[in-house]
Amino acid sequence: MMANRSKMSTKRKFVADGVFYAELNELLTRELAEDGYAGVEVRTTPHRTEIIIRATKTQNVLGEKGQRIRELTSVVQKRFDFADGAVELYAERVQNRGLCAQAQAESLKFKLLAGLAVRRACYGVVRFVMEASAKGCEVIVSGKLRGQRAKAMKFGDGYMIKTGHAGQVYTDIAVRHVAMRQGMIGIKVSIMLPHDPKGVNGPKIPLDDVVTILEPKEEPSPESILQAQQAAEQAAAAAQQAALQQQLLAQQQAAAAPPAVDPNMSAGF
C-alpha cells in the first residue's frame, strides 16, 4: 500500500496518508495504552519513513534491549508493505504530561477501571493539569456512572476557548472509551495550553484578545535638553580653541627654528 505511493495521484496520496495515520494511531493506542501513549508523528523522507511515538514511559515502549520497538517496527513494516529498512520507529518522552490530553485521558481511564470513584478521579486529573501551568481544563464523563440511568458529568477549572482559530491552536482534546462492568463510559479531556514564546509547553502564537500595556518611556524635560545643547556647544568651542592654540604654537616653533644650511654652500661650492 505505502510502497506504491509514488504512482498515486495527489488526491489518493492524501487519502492514503490519512488512512495510514489513523490505522497506525489506533494500533499504538491499543498496544501502548498502559505506557502513557500520547500520540504519534510520521515524517516521510525520500529514503525512509520515520515514526516518532510520544509516550510518558519511553522505557516500556522500547522494551528490554529494544525488543518491543523492534516487534512494533516489524508489525508496521509487514502491514503496510514497507521494504526492509524503509521504516523506523523511535520513542520520545513527553516533556510535560500534565499538558498532554491523551496521557491524562489514559490516566483517568485506568483510574476508573481500578474502581476509583468518578468524582475523585476527575477532580484529581483537573487538579494535576492545573498544577502543570495549564490555563484551563475540562473533563466530561458520560455513561452509566451510578445506577442504570446514563448521565454525563462535567468537571472544569480555569479558562477554556472552544471556538475560532484559537480554539484549534490552544486546545488539546482526547477522547477514550472505558469498558466498565455496567457498560461503556466515554471520557473527554480538554486542556487549554498556556502561551509559550519558545513553543515548548504551548503555542508560540499569542491570543488575539491579550493586550500587553508597556510602561511609557520617560520623556526628557526642556531644561535638560537645553542644558545638554549648551554643554555640547561649550565642548565644541573648547575643542576649536584648543585646535587654534595648537596651530599657533606650531607656527611659532617654525618661525623660531634656525634656517636650514645647504651643505654645498658650507663646502664652498
mmCIF file of N, CA and C in Angstrom, residues 2-95:
data_model
loop_
_atom_site.group_PDB
_atom_site.id
_atom_site.type_symbol
_atom_site.label_atom_id
_atom_site.label_comp_id
_atom_site.label_asym_id
_atom_site.label_seq_id
_atom_site.Cartn_x
_atom_site.Cartn_y
_atom_site.Cartn_z
ATOM 1 N N MET A 2 1.795 1.323 0.994
ATOM 2 C CA MET A 2 2.664 2.503 1.075
ATOM 3 C C MET A 2 3.785 2.442 0.043
ATOM 4 N N ALA A 3 4.076 1.257 -0.510
ATOM 5 C CA ALA A 3 5.166 1.124 -1.470
ATOM 6 C C ALA A 3 4.804 1.757 -2.805
ATOM 7 N N ASN A 4 3.512 1.844 -3.147
ATOM 8 C CA ASN A 4 3.090 2.354 -4.448
ATOM 9 C C ASN A 4 2.662 3.815 -4.396
ATOM 10 N N ARG A 5 3.102 4.557 -3.382
ATOM 11 C CA ARG A 5 2.665 5.943 -3.218
ATOM 12 C C ARG A 5 3.155 6.840 -4.339
ATOM 13 N N SER A 6 4.340 6.543 -4.915
ATOM 14 C CA SER A 6 4.902 7.402 -5.950
ATOM 15 C C SER A 6 4.051 7.397 -7.217
ATOM 16 N N LYS A 7 3.250 6.327 -7.448
ATOM 17 C CA LYS A 7 2.440 6.224 -8.658
ATOM 18 C C LYS A 7 1.038 6.781 -8.454
ATOM 19 N N MET A 8 0.687 7.207 -7.214
ATOM 20 C CA MET A 8 -0.659 7.685 -6.922
ATOM 21 C C MET A 8 -0.855 9.114 -7.398
ATOM 22 N N SER A 9 -2.130 9.478 -7.587
ATOM 23 C CA SER A 9 -2.461 10.875 -7.799
ATOM 24 C C SER A 9 -2.380 11.597 -6.450
ATOM 25 N N THR A 10 -2.346 12.907 -6.486
ATOM 26 C CA THR A 10 -2.189 13.693 -5.247
ATOM 27 C C THR A 10 -3.359 13.456 -4.294
ATOM 28 N N LYS A 11 -4.572 13.368 -4.862
ATOM 29 C CA LYS A 11 -5.759 13.173 -4.022
ATOM 30 C C LYS A 11 -5.694 11.816 -3.317
ATOM 31 N N ARG A 12 -5.360 10.768 -4.061
ATOM 32 C CA ARG A 12 -5.280 9.438 -3.469
ATOM 33 C C ARG A 12 -4.148 9.358 -2.441
ATOM 34 N N LYS A 13 -3.068 10.098 -2.699
ATOM 35 C CA LYS A 13 -1.924 10.082 -1.775
ATOM 36 C C LYS A 13 -2.325 10.670 -0.422
ATOM 37 N N PHE A 14 -3.064 11.787 -0.427
ATOM 38 C CA PHE A 14 -3.503 12.403 0.828
ATOM 39 C C PHE A 14 -4.453 11.481 1.586
ATOM 40 N N VAL A 15 -5.355 10.812 0.841
ATOM 41 C CA VAL A 15 -6.285 9.880 1.485
ATOM 42 C C VAL A 15 -5.510 8.702 2.087
ATOM 43 N N ALA A 16 -4.533 8.178 1.319
ATOM 44 C CA ALA A 16 -3.739 7.038 1.810
ATOM 45 C C ALA A 16 -2.940 7.425 3.044
ATOM 46 N N ASP A 17 -2.380 8.652 3.057
ATOM 47 C CA ASP A 17 -1.629 9.116 4.232
ATOM 48 C C ASP A 17 -2.532 9.219 5.457
ATOM 49 N N GLY A 18 -3.765 9.724 5.252
ATOM 50 C CA GLY A 18 -4.700 9.847 6.367
ATOM 51 C C GLY A 18 -5.118 8.498 6.922
ATOM 52 N N VAL A 19 -5.381 7.534 6.019
ATOM 53 C CA VAL A 19 -5.772 6.186 6.453
ATOM 54 C C VAL A 19 -4.615 5.512 7.189
ATOM 55 N N PHE A 20 -3.395 5.698 6.660
ATOM 56 C CA PHE A 20 -2.201 5.122 7.290
ATOM 57 C C PHE A 20 -2.028 5.667 8.710
ATOM 58 N N TYR A 21 -2.161 6.998 8.866
ATOM 59 C CA TYR A 21 -2.005 7.614 10.189
ATOM 60 C C TYR A 21 -3.089 7.125 11.146
ATOM 61 N N ALA A 22 -4.348 7.050 10.662
ATOM 62 C CA ALA A 22 -5.458 6.638 11.525
ATOM 63 C C ALA A 22 -5.273 5.198 12.012
ATOM 64 N N GLU A 23 -4.879 4.311 11.101
ATOM 65 C CA GLU A 23 -4.716 2.903 11.485
ATOM 66 C C GLU A 23 -3.518 2.726 12.413
ATOM 67 N N LEU A 24 -2.437 3.468 12.116
ATOM 68 C CA LEU A 24 -1.235 3.392 12.972
ATOM 69 C C LEU A 24 -1.536 3.916 14.376
ATOM 70 N N ASN A 25 -2.266 5.028 14.443
ATOM 71 C CA ASN A 25 -2.619 5.612 15.743
ATOM 72 C C ASN A 25 -3.506 4.664 16.548
ATOM 73 N N GLU A 26 -4.445 4.001 15.880
ATOM 74 C CA GLU A 26 -5.327 3.048 16.562
ATOM 75 C C GLU A 26 -4.524 1.859 17.100
ATOM 76 N N LEU A 27 -3.596 1.351 16.281
ATOM 77 C CA LEU A 27 -2.762 0.224 16.712
ATOM 78 C C LEU A 27 -1.946 0.584 17.955
ATOM 79 N N LEU A 28 -1.283 1.753 17.906
ATOM 80 C CA LEU A 28 -0.423 2.156 19.020
ATOM 81 C C LEU A 28 -1.254 2.511 20.259
ATOM 82 N N THR A 29 -2.456 3.057 20.054
ATOM 83 C CA THR A 29 -3.324 3.384 21.195
ATOM 84 C C THR A 29 -3.695 2.127 21.965
ATOM 85 N N ARG A 30 -3.998 1.053 21.241
ATOM 86 C CA ARG A 30 -4.392 -0.197 21.914
ATOM 87 C C ARG A 30 -3.173 -0.916 22.494
ATOM 88 N N GLU A 31 -2.052 -0.855 21.778
ATOM 89 C CA GLU A 31 -0.875 -1.617 22.197
ATOM 90 C C GLU A 31 -0.146 -0.947 23.367
ATOM 91 N N LEU A 32 -0.072 0.405 23.341
ATOM 92 C CA LEU A 32 0.745 1.133 24.326
ATOM 93 C C LEU A 32 -0.105 1.922 25.316
ATOM 94 N N ALA A 33 -1.343 1.483 25.546
ATOM 95 C CA ALA A 33 -2.244 2.238 26.432
ATOM 96 C C ALA A 33 -1.672 2.351 27.836
ATOM 97 N N GLU A 34 -1.098 1.272 28.356
ATOM 98 C CA GLU A 34 -0.600 1.276 29.731
ATOM 99 C C GLU A 34 0.739 1.989 29.863
ATOM 100 N N ASP A 35 1.373 2.360 28.757
ATOM 101 C CA ASP A 35 2.684 3.008 28.800
ATOM 102 C C ASP A 35 2.591 4.511 28.581
ATOM 103 N N GLY A 36 1.376 5.067 28.737
ATOM 104 C CA GLY A 36 1.227 6.518 28.616
ATOM 105 C C GLY A 36 1.351 7.009 27.188
ATOM 106 N N TYR A 37 0.774 6.277 26.231
ATOM 107 C CA TYR A 37 0.838 6.698 24.821
ATOM 108 C C TYR A 37 0.178 8.059 24.657
ATOM 109 N N ALA A 38 0.875 8.973 23.959
ATOM 110 C CA ALA A 38 0.386 10.352 23.843
ATOM 111 C C ALA A 38 0.443 10.874 22.422
ATOM 112 N N GLY A 39 0.374 9.985 21.433
ATOM 113 C CA GLY A 39 0.334 10.457 20.048
ATOM 114 C C GLY A 39 1.512 9.956 19.236
ATOM 115 N N VAL A 40 1.402 10.114 17.919
ATOM 116 C CA VAL A 40 2.440 9.649 17.000
ATOM 117 C C VAL A 40 2.648 10.702 15.917
ATOM 118 N N GLU A 41 3.869 10.806 15.439
ATOM 119 C CA GLU A 41 4.210 11.735 14.361
ATOM 120 C C GLU A 41 4.917 10.956 13.261
ATOM 121 N N VAL A 42 4.475 11.155 12.011
ATOM 122 C CA VAL A 42 5.042 10.444 10.860
ATOM 123 C C VAL A 42 5.828 11.442 10.025
ATOM 124 N N ARG A 43 7.114 11.165 9.835
ATOM 125 C CA ARG A 43 7.976 12.004 8.994
ATOM 126 C C ARG A 43 8.432 11.178 7.794
ATOM 127 N N THR A 44 8.084 11.645 6.609
ATOM 128 C CA THR A 44 8.414 10.909 5.389
ATOM 129 C C THR A 44 9.569 11.597 4.675
ATOM 130 N N THR A 45 10.627 10.844 4.390
ATOM 131 C CA THR A 45 11.778 11.319 3.620
ATOM 132 C C THR A 45 11.882 10.460 2.356
ATOM 133 N N PRO A 46 12.659 10.894 1.363
ATOM 134 C CA PRO A 46 12.755 10.082 0.134
ATOM 135 C C PRO A 46 13.279 8.669 0.367
ATOM 136 N N HIS A 47 14.104 8.474 1.397
ATOM 137 C CA HIS A 47 14.724 7.165 1.591
ATOM 138 C C HIS A 47 13.959 6.285 2.584
ATOM 139 N N ARG A 48 13.344 6.894 3.616
ATOM 140 C CA ARG A 48 12.682 6.074 4.621
ATOM 141 C C ARG A 48 11.590 6.876 5.311
ATOM 142 N N THR A 49 10.774 6.165 6.076
ATOM 143 C CA THR A 49 9.694 6.783 6.842
ATOM 144 C C THR A 49 10.012 6.644 8.323
ATOM 145 N N GLU A 50 10.009 7.775 9.026
ATOM 146 C CA GLU A 50 10.304 7.777 10.462
ATOM 147 C C GLU A 50 8.998 7.972 11.232
ATOM 148 N N ILE A 51 8.767 7.113 12.207
ATOM 149 C CA ILE A 51 7.569 7.188 13.042
ATOM 150 C C ILE A 51 8.019 7.456 14.477
ATOM 151 N N ILE A 52 7.644 8.626 15.010
ATOM 152 C CA ILE A 52 8.041 9.019 16.369
ATOM 153 C C ILE A 52 6.845 8.811 17.300
ATOM 154 N N ILE A 53 7.003 7.914 18.258
ATOM 155 C CA ILE A 53 5.940 7.605 19.226
ATOM 156 C C ILE A 53 6.179 8.449 20.479
ATOM 157 N N ARG A 54 5.194 9.269 20.847
ATOM 158 C CA ARG A 54 5.291 10.087 22.052
ATOM 159 C C ARG A 54 4.600 9.348 23.198
ATOM 160 N N ALA A 55 5.329 9.199 24.303
ATOM 161 C CA ALA A 55 4.776 8.470 25.458
ATOM 162 C C ALA A 55 5.420 8.992 26.730
ATOM 163 N N THR A 56 4.754 8.712 27.870
ATOM 164 C CA THR A 56 5.301 9.135 29.163
ATOM 165 C C THR A 56 6.300 8.116 29.707
ATOM 166 N N LYS A 57 6.125 6.835 29.351
ATOM 167 C CA LYS A 57 7.036 5.776 29.807
ATOM 168 C C LYS A 57 7.775 5.213 28.592
ATOM 169 N N THR A 58 8.811 5.914 28.172
ATOM 170 C CA THR A 58 9.517 5.514 26.945
ATOM 171 C C THR A 58 10.276 4.201 27.134
ATOM 172 N N GLN A 59 10.719 3.935 28.362
ATOM 173 C CA GLN A 59 11.475 2.701 28.592
ATOM 174 C C GLN A 59 10.595 1.473 28.349
ATOM 175 N N ASN A 60 9.311 1.559 28.728
ATOM 176 C CA ASN A 60 8.393 0.450 28.476
ATOM 177 C C ASN A 60 8.100 0.291 26.987
ATOM 178 N N VAL A 61 8.076 1.433 26.264
ATOM 179 C CA VAL A 61 7.835 1.366 24.818
ATOM 180 C C VAL A 61 9.006 0.682 24.120
ATOM 181 N N LEU A 62 10.223 0.999 24.537
ATOM 182 C CA LEU A 62 11.403 0.392 23.918
ATOM 183 C C LEU A 62 11.504 -1.088 24.262
ATOM 184 N N GLY A 63 11.130 -1.455 25.494
ATOM 185 C CA GLY A 63 11.223 -2.849 25.919
ATOM 186 C C GLY A 63 12.632 -3.212 26.333
ATOM 187 N N GLU A 64 12.800 -4.463 26.746
ATOM 188 C CA GLU A 64 14.112 -4.924 27.197
ATOM 189 C C GLU A 64 15.056 -5.060 26.004
ATOM 190 N N LYS A 65 16.140 -4.281 26.048
ATOM 191 C CA LYS A 65 17.150 -4.249 24.968
ATOM 192 C C LYS A 65 16.528 -3.879 23.607
ATOM 193 N N GLY A 66 15.448 -3.061 23.649
ATOM 194 C CA GLY A 66 14.825 -2.600 22.403
ATOM 195 C C GLY A 66 13.999 -3.649 21.695
ATOM 196 N N GLN A 67 13.594 -4.709 22.392
ATOM 197 C CA GLN A 67 12.877 -5.803 21.746
ATOM 198 C C GLN A 67 11.467 -5.376 21.305
ATOM 199 N N ARG A 68 10.771 -4.625 22.174
ATOM 200 C CA ARG A 68 9.383 -4.270 21.869
ATOM 201 C C ARG A 68 9.293 -3.315 20.678
ATOM 202 N N ILE A 69 10.218 -2.352 20.608
ATOM 203 C CA ILE A 69 10.188 -1.397 19.491
ATOM 204 C C ILE A 69 10.509 -2.107 18.178
ATOM 205 N N ARG A 70 11.358 -3.149 18.245
ATOM 206 C CA ARG A 70 11.665 -3.924 17.032
ATOM 207 C C ARG A 70 10.449 -4.735 16.588
ATOM 208 N N GLU A 71 9.699 -5.274 17.570
ATOM 209 C CA GLU A 71 8.476 -6.013 17.231
ATOM 210 C C GLU A 71 7.447 -5.098 16.576
ATOM 211 N N LEU A 72 7.286 -3.901 17.138
ATOM 212 C CA LEU A 72 6.339 -2.938 16.549
ATOM 213 C C LEU A 72 6.769 -2.531 15.142
ATOM 214 N N THR A 73 8.075 -2.343 14.949
ATOM 215 C CA THR A 73 8.599 -1.998 13.619
ATOM 216 C C THR A 73 8.284 -3.094 12.619
ATOM 217 N N SER A 74 8.456 -4.343 13.032
ATOM 218 C CA SER A 74 8.178 -5.474 12.155
ATOM 219 C C SER A 74 6.696 -5.550 11.799
ATOM 220 N N VAL A 75 5.814 -5.300 12.786
ATOM 221 C CA VAL A 75 4.368 -5.329 12.538
ATOM 222 C C VAL A 75 3.975 -4.247 11.532
ATOM 223 N N VAL A 76 4.483 -3.023 11.734
ATOM 224 C CA VAL A 76 4.155 -1.910 10.829
ATOM 225 C C VAL A 76 4.699 -2.187 9.428
ATOM 226 N N GLN A 77 5.917 -2.718 9.351
ATOM 227 C CA GLN A 77 6.542 -2.990 8.056
ATOM 228 C C GLN A 77 5.739 -4.033 7.258
ATOM 229 N N LYS A 78 5.280 -5.092 7.929
ATOM 230 C CA LYS A 78 4.539 -6.150 7.227
ATOM 231 C C LYS A 78 3.126 -5.692 6.866
ATOM 232 N N ARG A 79 2.492 -4.920 7.759
ATOM 233 C CA ARG A 79 1.112 -4.498 7.499
ATOM 234 C C ARG A 79 1.029 -3.514 6.334
ATOM 235 N N PHE A 80 1.966 -2.589 6.233
ATOM 236 C CA PHE A 80 1.878 -1.535 5.223
ATOM 237 C C PHE A 80 2.847 -1.731 4.053
ATOM 238 N N ASP A 81 3.400 -2.936 3.903
ATOM 239 C CA ASP A 81 4.240 -3.300 2.745
ATOM 240 C C ASP A 81 5.443 -2.379 2.573
ATOM 241 N N PHE A 82 6.139 -2.097 3.670
ATOM 242 C CA PHE A 82 7.384 -1.332 3.574
ATOM 243 C C PHE A 82 8.520 -2.285 3.206
ATOM 244 N N ALA A 83 9.518 -1.757 2.500
ATOM 245 C CA ALA A 83 10.712 -2.555 2.215
ATOM 246 C C ALA A 83 11.559 -2.668 3.479
ATOM 247 N N ASP A 84 12.517 -3.582 3.468
ATOM 248 C CA ASP A 84 13.388 -3.759 4.634
ATOM 249 C C ASP A 84 14.190 -2.486 4.879
ATOM 250 N N GLY A 85 14.128 -1.979 6.102
ATOM 251 C CA GLY A 85 14.875 -0.769 6.458
ATOM 252 C C GLY A 85 14.233 0.521 6.000
ATOM 253 N N ALA A 86 13.016 0.449 5.407
ATOM 254 C CA ALA A 86 12.360 1.664 4.902
ATOM 255 C C ALA A 86 11.528 2.362 5.963
ATOM 256 N N VAL A 87 11.333 1.710 7.117
ATOM 257 C CA VAL A 87 10.555 2.333 8.193
ATOM 258 C C VAL A 87 11.313 2.140 9.507
ATOM 259 N N GLU A 88 11.313 3.206 10.319
ATOM 260 C CA GLU A 88 11.977 3.147 11.627
ATOM 261 C C GLU A 88 11.077 3.773 12.665
ATOM 262 N N LEU A 89 11.027 3.160 13.838
ATOM 263 C CA LEU A 89 10.222 3.667 14.951
ATOM 264 C C LEU A 89 11.130 4.214 16.044
ATOM 265 N N TYR A 90 10.765 5.368 16.582
ATOM 266 C CA TYR A 90 11.514 5.992 17.677
ATOM 267 C C TYR A 90 10.543 6.309 18.800
ATOM 268 N N ALA A 91 11.040 6.345 20.016
ATOM 269 C CA ALA A 91 10.226 6.711 21.189
ATOM 270 C C ALA A 91 10.712 8.047 21.738
ATOM 271 N N GLU A 92 9.778 8.952 21.994
ATOM 272 C CA GLU A 92 10.100 10.284 22.512
ATOM 273 C C GLU A 92 9.301 10.524 23.792
ATOM 274 N N ARG A 93 9.989 10.988 24.825
ATOM 275 C CA ARG A 93 9.316 11.232 26.111
ATOM 276 C C ARG A 93 8.523 12.537 26.064
ATOM 277 N N VAL A 94 7.320 12.511 26.631
ATOM 278 C CA VAL A 94 6.505 13.723 26.740
ATOM 279 C C VAL A 94 7.125 14.623 27.800
ATOM 280 N N GLN A 95 7.404 15.884 27.435
ATOM 281 C CA GLN A 95 8.100 16.792 28.354
ATOM 282 C C GLN A 95 7.257 17.099 29.584
#
